[in-house]
Coordinates of C-alpha atoms in Angstrom, one line a residue:
X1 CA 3.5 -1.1 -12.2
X2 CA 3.9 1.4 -14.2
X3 CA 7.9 1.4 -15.4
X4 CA 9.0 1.5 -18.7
X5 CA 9.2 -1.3 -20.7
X6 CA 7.2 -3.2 -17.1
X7 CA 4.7 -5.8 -18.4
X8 CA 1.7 -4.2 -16.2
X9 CA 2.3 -1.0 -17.8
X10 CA 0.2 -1.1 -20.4
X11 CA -0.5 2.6 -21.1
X12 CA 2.9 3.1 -22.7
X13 CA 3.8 6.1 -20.2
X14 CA 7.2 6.5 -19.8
X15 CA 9.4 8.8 -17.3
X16 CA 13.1 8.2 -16.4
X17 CA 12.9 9.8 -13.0
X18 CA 9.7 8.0 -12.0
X19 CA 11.7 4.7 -12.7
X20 CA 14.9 5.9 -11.0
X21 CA 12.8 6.3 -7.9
X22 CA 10.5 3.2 -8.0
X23 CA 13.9 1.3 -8.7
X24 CA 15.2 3.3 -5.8
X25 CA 12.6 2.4 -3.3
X26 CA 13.5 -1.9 -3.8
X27 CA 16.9 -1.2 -2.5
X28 CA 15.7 0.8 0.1
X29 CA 15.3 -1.1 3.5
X30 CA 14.4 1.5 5.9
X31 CA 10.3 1.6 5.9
X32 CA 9.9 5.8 6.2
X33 CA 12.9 6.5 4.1
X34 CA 11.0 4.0 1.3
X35 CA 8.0 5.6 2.2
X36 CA 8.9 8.6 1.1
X37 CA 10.4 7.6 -2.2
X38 CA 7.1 5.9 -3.5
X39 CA 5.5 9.4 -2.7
X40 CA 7.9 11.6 -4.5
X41 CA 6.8 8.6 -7.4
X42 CA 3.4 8.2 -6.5
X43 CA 3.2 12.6 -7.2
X44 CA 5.1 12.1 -10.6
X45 CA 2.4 9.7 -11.5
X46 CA -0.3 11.9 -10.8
X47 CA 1.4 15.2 -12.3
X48 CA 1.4 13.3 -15.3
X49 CA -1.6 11.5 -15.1
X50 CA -1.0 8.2 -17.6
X51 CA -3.9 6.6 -15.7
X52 CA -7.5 8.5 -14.4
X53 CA -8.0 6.2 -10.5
X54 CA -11.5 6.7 -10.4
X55 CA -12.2 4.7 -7.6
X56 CA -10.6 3.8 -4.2
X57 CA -11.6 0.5 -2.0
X58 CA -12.0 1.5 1.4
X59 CA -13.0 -1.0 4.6
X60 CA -13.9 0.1 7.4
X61 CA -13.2 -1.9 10.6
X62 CA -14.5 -1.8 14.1
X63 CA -12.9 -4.0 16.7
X64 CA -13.5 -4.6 20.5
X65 CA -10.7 -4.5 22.7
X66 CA -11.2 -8.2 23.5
X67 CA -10.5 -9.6 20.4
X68 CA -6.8 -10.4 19.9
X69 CA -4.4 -11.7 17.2
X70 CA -6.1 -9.3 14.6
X71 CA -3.9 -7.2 12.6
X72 CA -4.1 -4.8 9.4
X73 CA -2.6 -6.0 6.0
X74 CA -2.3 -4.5 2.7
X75 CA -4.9 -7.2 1.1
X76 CA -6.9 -6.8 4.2
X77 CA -7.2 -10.0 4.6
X78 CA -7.1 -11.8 7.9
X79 CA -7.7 -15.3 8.6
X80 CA -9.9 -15.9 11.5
X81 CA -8.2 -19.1 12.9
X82 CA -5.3 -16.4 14.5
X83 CA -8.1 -14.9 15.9
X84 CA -9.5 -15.2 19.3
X85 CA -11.0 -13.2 22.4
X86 CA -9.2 -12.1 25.6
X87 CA -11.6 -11.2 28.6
X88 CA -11.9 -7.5 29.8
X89 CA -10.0 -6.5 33.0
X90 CA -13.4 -5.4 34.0

């Protein structure tokens, strides 16, 4: 989002290695190995500070063991029609 010359980046921040390692991380495949390059990004961005996050969403979830088909998602969204309830081996 924030790359030089991206069209989200509207802050006009620019930083070679930050965009070697964002660019770096889309060729990478293996999730923890990818993982780790956004942070080593995600640190450059807040050394530097071209934006101020002032607020984080959070959500909060509790879920019985019953219900099934239920998984997390970056958008958290999750359509109910996958899920459904399982009874208890009790």
């Amino acid at each position: 989002m924030f790359v030089t010359g991206g069209g989200n980046n509207e802050t006009g921040w620019s930083n070679p290695e930050y965009d070697r390692l964002i660019a770096e991380a889309a060729r990478t495949i293996d999730p923890p190995k990818r993982l780790e390059v956004f942070q080593k990004a995600e640190a450059i961005l807040l050394d530097e500070l071209p934006i101020l996050p002032i607020y984080f969403y959070t959500h909060v979830a509790a879920q019985r063991p019953e219900v099934k088909g239920w998984y997390p998602t970056i958008l958290d969204n999750h359509p109910y029609k996958y899920l459904y309830l399982e009874p208890s081996a009790n």
